[in-house]
PDB file of C-alpha atoms in Angstrom:
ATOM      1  CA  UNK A   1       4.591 -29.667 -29.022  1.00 70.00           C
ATOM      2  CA  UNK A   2       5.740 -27.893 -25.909  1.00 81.00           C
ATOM      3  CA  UNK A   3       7.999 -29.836 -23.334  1.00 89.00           C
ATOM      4  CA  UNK A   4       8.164 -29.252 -19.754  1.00 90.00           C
ATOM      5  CA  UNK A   5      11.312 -27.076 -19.960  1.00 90.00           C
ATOM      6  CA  UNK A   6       8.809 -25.024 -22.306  1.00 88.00           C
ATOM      7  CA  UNK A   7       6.069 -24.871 -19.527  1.00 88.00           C
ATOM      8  CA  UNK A   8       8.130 -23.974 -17.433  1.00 90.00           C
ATOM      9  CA  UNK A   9       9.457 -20.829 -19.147  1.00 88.00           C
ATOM     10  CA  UNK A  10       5.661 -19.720 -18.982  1.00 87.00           C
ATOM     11  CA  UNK A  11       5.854 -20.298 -15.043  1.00 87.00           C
ATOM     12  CA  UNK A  12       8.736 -18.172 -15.151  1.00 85.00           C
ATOM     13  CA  UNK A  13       7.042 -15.432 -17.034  1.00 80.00           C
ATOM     14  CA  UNK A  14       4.150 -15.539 -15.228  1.00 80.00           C
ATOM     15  CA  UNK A  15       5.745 -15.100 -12.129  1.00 80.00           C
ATOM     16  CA  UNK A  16       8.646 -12.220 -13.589  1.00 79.00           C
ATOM     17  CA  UNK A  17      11.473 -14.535 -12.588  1.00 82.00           C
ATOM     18  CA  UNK A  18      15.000 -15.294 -13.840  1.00 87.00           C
ATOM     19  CA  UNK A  19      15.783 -18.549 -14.293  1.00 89.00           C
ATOM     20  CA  UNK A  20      18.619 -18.130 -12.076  1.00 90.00           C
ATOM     21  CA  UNK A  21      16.619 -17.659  -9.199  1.00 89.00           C
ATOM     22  CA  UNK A  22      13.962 -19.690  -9.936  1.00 91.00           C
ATOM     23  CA  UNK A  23      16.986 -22.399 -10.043  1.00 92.00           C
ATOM     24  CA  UNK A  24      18.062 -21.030  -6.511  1.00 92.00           C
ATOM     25  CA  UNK A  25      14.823 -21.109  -4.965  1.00 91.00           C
ATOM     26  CA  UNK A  26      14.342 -24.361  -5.935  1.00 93.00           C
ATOM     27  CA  UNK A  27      17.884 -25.760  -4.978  1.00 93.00           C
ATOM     28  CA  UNK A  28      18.589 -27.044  -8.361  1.00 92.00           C
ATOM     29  CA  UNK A  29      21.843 -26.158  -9.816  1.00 91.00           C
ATOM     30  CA  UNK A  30      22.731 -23.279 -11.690  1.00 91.00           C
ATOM     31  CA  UNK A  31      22.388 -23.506 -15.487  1.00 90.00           C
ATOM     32  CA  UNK A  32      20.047 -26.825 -15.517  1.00 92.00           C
ATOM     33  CA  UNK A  33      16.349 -25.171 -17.286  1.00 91.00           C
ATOM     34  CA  UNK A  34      19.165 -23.865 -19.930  1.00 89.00           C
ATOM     35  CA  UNK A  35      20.723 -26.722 -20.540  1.00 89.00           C
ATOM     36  CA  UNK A  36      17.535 -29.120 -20.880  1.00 87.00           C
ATOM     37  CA  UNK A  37      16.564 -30.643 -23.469  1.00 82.00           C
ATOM     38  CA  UNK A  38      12.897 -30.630 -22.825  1.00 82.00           C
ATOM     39  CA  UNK A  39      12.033 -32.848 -20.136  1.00 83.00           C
ATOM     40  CA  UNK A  40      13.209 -33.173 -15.795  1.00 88.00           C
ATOM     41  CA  UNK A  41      13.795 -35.915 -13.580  1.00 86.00           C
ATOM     42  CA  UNK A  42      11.568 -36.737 -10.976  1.00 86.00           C
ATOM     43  CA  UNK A  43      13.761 -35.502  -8.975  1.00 88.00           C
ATOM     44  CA  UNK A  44      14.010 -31.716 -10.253  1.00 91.00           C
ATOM     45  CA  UNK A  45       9.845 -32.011 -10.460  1.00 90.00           C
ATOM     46  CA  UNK A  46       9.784 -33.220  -6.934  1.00 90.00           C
ATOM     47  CA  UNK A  47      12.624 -30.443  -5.733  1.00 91.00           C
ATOM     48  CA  UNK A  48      10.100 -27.902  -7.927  1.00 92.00           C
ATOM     49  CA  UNK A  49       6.731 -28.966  -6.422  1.00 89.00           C
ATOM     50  CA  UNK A  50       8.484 -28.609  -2.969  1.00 90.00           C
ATOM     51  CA  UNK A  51       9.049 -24.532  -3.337  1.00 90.00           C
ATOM     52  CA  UNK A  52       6.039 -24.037  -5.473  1.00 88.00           C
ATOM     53  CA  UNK A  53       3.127 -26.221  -3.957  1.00 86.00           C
ATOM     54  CA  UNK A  54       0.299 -24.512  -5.716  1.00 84.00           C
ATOM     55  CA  UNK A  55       1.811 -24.987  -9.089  1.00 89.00           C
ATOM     56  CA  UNK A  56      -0.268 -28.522 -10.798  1.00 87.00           C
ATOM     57  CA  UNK A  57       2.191 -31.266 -11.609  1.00 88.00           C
ATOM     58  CA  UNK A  58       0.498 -32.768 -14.042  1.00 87.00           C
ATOM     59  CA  UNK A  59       0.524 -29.240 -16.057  1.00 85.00           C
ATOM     60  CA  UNK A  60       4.020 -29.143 -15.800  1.00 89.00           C
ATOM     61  CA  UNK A  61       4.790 -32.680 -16.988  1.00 88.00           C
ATOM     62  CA  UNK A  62       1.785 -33.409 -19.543  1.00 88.00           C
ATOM     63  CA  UNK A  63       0.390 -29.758 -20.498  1.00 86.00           C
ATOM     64  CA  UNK A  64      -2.959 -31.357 -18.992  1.00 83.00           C
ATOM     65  CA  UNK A  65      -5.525 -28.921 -16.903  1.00 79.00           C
ATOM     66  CA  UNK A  66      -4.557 -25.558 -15.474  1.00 80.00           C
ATOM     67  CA  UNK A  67      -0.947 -24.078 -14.148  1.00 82.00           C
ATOM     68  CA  UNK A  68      -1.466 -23.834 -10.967  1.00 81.00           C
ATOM     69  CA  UNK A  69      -3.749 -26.247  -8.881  1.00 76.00           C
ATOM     70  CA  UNK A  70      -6.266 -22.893  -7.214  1.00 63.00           C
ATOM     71  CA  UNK A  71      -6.664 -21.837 -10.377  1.00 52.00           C
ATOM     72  CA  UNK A  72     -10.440 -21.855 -11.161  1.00 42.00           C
ATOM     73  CA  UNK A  73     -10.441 -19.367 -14.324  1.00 38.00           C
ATOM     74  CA  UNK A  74     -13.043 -17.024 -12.654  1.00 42.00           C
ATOM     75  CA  UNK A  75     -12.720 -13.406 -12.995  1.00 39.00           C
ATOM     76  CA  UNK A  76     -12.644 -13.365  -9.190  1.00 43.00           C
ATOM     77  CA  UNK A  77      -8.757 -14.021  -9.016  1.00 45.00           C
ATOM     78  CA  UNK A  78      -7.621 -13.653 -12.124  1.00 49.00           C
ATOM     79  CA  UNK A  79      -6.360 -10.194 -10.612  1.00 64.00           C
ATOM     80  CA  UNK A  80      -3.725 -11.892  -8.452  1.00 73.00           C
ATOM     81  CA  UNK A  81       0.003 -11.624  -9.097  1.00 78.00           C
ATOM     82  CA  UNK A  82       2.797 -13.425  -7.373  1.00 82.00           C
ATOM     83  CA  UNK A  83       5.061 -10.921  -6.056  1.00 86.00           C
ATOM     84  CA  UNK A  84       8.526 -11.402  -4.829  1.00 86.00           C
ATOM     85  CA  UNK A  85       9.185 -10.547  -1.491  1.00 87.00           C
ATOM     86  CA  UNK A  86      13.023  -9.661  -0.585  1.00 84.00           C
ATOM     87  CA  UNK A  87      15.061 -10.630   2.600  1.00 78.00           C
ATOM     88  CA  UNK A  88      15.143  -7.612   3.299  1.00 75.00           C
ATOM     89  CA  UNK A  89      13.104  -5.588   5.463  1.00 76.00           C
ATOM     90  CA  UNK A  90      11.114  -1.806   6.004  1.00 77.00           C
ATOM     91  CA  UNK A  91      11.750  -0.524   9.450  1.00 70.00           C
ATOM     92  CA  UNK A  92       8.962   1.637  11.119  1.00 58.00           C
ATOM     93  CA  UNK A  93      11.573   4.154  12.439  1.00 54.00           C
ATOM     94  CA  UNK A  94      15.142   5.398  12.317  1.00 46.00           C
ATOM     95  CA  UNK A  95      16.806   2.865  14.247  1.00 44.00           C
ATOM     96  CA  UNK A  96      19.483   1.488  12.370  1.00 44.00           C
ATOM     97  CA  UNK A  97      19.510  -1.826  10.461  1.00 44.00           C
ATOM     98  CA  UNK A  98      21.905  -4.493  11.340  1.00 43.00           C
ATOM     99  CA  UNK A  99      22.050  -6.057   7.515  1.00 42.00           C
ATOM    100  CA  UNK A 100      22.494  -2.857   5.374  1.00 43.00           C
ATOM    101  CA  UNK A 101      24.869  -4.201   3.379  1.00 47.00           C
ATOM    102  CA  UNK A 102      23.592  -7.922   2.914  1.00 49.00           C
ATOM    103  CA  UNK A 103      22.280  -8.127  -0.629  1.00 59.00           C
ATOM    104  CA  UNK A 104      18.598  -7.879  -1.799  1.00 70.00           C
ATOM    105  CA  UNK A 105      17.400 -11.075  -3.023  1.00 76.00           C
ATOM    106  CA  UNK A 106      13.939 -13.323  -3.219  1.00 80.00           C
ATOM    107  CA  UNK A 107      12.906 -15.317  -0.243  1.00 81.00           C
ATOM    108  CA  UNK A 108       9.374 -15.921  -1.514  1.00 81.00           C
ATOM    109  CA  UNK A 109       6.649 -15.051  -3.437  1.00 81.00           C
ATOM    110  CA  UNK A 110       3.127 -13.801  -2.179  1.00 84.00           C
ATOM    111  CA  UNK A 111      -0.189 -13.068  -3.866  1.00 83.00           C
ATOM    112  CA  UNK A 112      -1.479  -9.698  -4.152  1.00 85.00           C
ATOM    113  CA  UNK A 113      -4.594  -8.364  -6.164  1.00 79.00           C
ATOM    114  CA  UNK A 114      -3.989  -5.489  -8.204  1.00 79.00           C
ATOM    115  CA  UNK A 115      -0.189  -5.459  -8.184  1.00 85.00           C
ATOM    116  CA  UNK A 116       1.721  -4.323 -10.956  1.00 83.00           C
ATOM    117  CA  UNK A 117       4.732  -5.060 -13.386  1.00 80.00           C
ATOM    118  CA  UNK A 118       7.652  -4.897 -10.849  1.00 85.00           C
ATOM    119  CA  UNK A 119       6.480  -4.514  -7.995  1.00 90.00           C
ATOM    120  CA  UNK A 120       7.615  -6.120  -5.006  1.00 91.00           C
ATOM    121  CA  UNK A 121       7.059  -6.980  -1.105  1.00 91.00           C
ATOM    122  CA  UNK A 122       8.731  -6.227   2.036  1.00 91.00           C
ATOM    123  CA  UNK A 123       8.162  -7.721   5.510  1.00 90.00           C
ATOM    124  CA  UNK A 124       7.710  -4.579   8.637  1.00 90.00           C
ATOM    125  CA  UNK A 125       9.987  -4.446  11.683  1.00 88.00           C
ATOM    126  CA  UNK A 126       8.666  -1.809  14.339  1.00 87.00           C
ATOM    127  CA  UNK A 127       5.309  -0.809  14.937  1.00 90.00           C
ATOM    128  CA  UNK A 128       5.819   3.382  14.502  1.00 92.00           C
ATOM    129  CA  UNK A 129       3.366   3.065  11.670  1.00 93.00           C
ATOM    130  CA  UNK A 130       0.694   0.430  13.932  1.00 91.00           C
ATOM    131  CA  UNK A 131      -2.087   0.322  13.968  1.00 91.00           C
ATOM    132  CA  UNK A 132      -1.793   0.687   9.637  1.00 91.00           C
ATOM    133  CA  UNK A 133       0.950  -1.193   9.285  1.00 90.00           C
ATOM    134  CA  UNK A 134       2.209  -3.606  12.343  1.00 89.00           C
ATOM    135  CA  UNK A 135       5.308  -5.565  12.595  1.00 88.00           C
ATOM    136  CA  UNK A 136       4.947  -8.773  10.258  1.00 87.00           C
ATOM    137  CA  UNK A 137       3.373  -7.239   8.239  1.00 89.00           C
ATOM    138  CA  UNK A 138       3.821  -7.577   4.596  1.00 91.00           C
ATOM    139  CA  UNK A 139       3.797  -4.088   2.388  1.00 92.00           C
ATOM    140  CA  UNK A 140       3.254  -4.483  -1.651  1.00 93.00           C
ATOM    141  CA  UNK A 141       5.462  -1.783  -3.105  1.00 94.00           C
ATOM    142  CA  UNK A 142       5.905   0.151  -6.507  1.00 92.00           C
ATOM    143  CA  UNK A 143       8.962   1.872  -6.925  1.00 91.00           C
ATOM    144  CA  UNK A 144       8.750   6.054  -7.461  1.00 93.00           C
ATOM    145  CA  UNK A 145      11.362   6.387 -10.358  1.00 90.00           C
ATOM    146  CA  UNK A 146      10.939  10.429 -10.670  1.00 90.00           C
ATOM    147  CA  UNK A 147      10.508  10.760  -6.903  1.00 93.00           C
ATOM    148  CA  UNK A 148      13.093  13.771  -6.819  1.00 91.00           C
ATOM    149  CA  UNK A 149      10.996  15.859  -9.529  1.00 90.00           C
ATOM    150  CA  UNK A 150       7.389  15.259  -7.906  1.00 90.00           C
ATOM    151  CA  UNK A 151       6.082  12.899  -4.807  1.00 92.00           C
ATOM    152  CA  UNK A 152       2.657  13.108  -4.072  1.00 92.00           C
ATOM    153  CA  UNK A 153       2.386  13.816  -0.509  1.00 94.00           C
ATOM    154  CA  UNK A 154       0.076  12.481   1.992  1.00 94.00           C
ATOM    155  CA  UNK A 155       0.700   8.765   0.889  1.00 95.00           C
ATOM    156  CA  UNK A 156       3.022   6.164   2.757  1.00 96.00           C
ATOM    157  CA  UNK A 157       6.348   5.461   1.488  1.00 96.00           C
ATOM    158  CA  UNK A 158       9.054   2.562   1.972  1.00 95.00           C
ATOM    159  CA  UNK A 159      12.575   5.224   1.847  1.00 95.00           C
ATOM    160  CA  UNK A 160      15.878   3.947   1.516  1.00 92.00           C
ATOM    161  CA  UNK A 161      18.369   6.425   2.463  1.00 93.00           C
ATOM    162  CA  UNK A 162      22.133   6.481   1.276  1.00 91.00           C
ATOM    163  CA  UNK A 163      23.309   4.809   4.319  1.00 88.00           C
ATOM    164  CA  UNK A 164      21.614   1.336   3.437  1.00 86.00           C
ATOM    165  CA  UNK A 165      18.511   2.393   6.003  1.00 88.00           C
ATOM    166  CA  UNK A 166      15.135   1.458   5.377  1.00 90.00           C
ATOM    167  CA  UNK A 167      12.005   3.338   6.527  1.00 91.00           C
ATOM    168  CA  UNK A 168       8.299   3.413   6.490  1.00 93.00           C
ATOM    169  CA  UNK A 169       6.707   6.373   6.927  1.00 95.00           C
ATOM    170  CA  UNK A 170       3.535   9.161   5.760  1.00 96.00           C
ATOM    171  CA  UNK A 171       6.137  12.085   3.775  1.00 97.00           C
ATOM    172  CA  UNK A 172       4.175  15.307   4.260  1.00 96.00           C
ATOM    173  CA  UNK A 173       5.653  19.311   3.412  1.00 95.00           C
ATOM    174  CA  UNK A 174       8.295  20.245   5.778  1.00 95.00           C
ATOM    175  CA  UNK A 175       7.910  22.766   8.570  1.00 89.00           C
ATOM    176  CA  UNK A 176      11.575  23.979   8.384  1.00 90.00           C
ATOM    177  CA  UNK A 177      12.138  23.633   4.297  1.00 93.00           C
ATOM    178  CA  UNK A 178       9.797  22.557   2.136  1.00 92.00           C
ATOM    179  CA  UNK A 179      12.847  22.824  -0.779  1.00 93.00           C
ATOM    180  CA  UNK A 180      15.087  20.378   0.808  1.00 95.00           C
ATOM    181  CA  UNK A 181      12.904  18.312   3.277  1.00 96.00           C
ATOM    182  CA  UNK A 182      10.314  16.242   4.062  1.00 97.00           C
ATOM    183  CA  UNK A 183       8.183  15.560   7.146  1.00 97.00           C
ATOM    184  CA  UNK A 184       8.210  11.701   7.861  1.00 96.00           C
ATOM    185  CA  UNK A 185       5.098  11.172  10.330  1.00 96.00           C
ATOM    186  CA  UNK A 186       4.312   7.945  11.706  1.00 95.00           C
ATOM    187  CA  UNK A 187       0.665   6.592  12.014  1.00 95.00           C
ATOM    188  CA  UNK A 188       1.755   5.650  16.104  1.00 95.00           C
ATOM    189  CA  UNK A 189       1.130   8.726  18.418  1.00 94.00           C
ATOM    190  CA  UNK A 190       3.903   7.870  20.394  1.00 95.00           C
ATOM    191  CA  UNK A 191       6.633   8.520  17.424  1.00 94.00           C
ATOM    192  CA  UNK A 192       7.594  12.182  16.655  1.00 95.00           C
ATOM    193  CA  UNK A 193       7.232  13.573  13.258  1.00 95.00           C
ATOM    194  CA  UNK A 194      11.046  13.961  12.004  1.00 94.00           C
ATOM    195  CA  UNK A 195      12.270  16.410   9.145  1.00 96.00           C
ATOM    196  CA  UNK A 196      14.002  14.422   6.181  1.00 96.00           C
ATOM    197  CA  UNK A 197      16.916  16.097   3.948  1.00 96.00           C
ATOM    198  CA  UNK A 198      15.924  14.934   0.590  1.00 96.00           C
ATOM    199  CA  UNK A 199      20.087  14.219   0.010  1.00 96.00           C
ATOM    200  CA  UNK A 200      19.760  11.497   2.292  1.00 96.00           C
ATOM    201  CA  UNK A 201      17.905   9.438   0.164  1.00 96.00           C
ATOM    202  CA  UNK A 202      18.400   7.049  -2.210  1.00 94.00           C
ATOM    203  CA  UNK A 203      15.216   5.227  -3.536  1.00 93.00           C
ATOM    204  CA  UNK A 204      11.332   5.658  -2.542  1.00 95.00           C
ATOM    205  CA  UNK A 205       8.682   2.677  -3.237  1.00 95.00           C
ATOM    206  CA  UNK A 206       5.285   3.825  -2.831  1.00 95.00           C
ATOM    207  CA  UNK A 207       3.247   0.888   0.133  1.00 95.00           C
ATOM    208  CA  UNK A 208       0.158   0.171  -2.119  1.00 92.00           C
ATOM    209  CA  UNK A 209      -1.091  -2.542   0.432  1.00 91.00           C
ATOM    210  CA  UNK A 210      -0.915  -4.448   2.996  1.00 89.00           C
ATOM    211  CA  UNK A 211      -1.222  -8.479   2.419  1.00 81.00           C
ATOM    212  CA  UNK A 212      -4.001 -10.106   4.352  1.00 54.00           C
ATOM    213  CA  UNK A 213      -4.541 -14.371   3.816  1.00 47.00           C
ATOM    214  CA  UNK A 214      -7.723 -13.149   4.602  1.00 39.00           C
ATOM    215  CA  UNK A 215      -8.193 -11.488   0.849  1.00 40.00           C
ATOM    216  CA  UNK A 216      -7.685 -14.438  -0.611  1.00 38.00           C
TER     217      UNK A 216
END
């Protein structure tokens, strides 16, 4: 018979979370789902409910009904995935970022249809990419693990050069190199293109949307 320690390790895999930041997020103390034997206090449940709202109670204390309380078993959202969205954040242009060396970790979760395995979701500052992505914006990303041996150009990009920077931008062939550059265009007509050395960066996510309440 599963306990609600047990349930709650399926939370945990359905949302691709560690326990230790599931235990974070929650502001429980570090350690307690391992150290369980089975059931929570009211207290833990209560502190849980609190950073989860849409996840059902009773589930989570009886096994009764559905995990989470929208849940309505129709095909229509069963394409949904929580996806962790980091504190930190994708920056329109090259202006530099006050935070570049704060660490990455989850501030929340938000649902988007069709994401994948590992992806995640960043927050825009700077509207060089309005009117396809404005400031406040939240961008669902996939990270480009081969990016160096082939990036398909004409598609937006989060970048994070070596120097902590984060950008948005459309990577097209450079004018100057096309060996050792890119062209970063923005979507605003009032932002330059500007030629990228590839040796400046450091990671590329692919943007694969744009979250909207509205989809849901």
């Amino acid at each position: 018979m599963k306990t609600t320690k047990d349930r709650i390790l399926i939370f945990l895999e359905y949302l691709g979370m560690g326990q230790n930041a599931f235990e974070k997020k929650c502001g429980i103390s570090n350690g307690y789902i391992s150290n369980s034997r089975g059931s929570f206090g009211s207290r833990i449940i209560s502190k849980i409910s609190t950073a989860y709202p849409d996840l059902n109670v009773e589930w989570l204390m009886t096994g009764e009904g559905t995990m989470l309380k929208s849940e309505s078993i129709s095909e229509k959202d069963a394409d949904f995935r929580l996806v962790p969205m980091y504190n930190l954040d994708a920056r329109g242009g090259f202006g530099g970022n006050e935070e570049v060396d704060v660490a990455e970790y989850i501030v929340d979760y938000i649902p988007f249809k069709d994401a994948k395995q590992g992806d995640i979701c960043v927050p825009i500052i700077g509207n060089s990419m309005a009117p396809t992505y404005c400031a406040g914006a939240i961008v669902l990303l996939h990270r480009v693990e081969q990016w160096a041996d082939f990036l398909e150009l004409g598609q937006v990009y989060m970048i994070v050069l070596k120097d902590g920077r984060r950008l948005i931008k459309e990577l097209r062939a450079s004018q100057e190199d096309r060996k050792s550059k890119y062209l970063c265009v923005s979507h605003n007509p009032t932002f330059d293109p500007v030629e990228l050395p590839k040796d400046m960066i450091s990671r590329v996510f692919l943007v694969r949307a744009v979250y909207a309440k509205t989809a849901m």
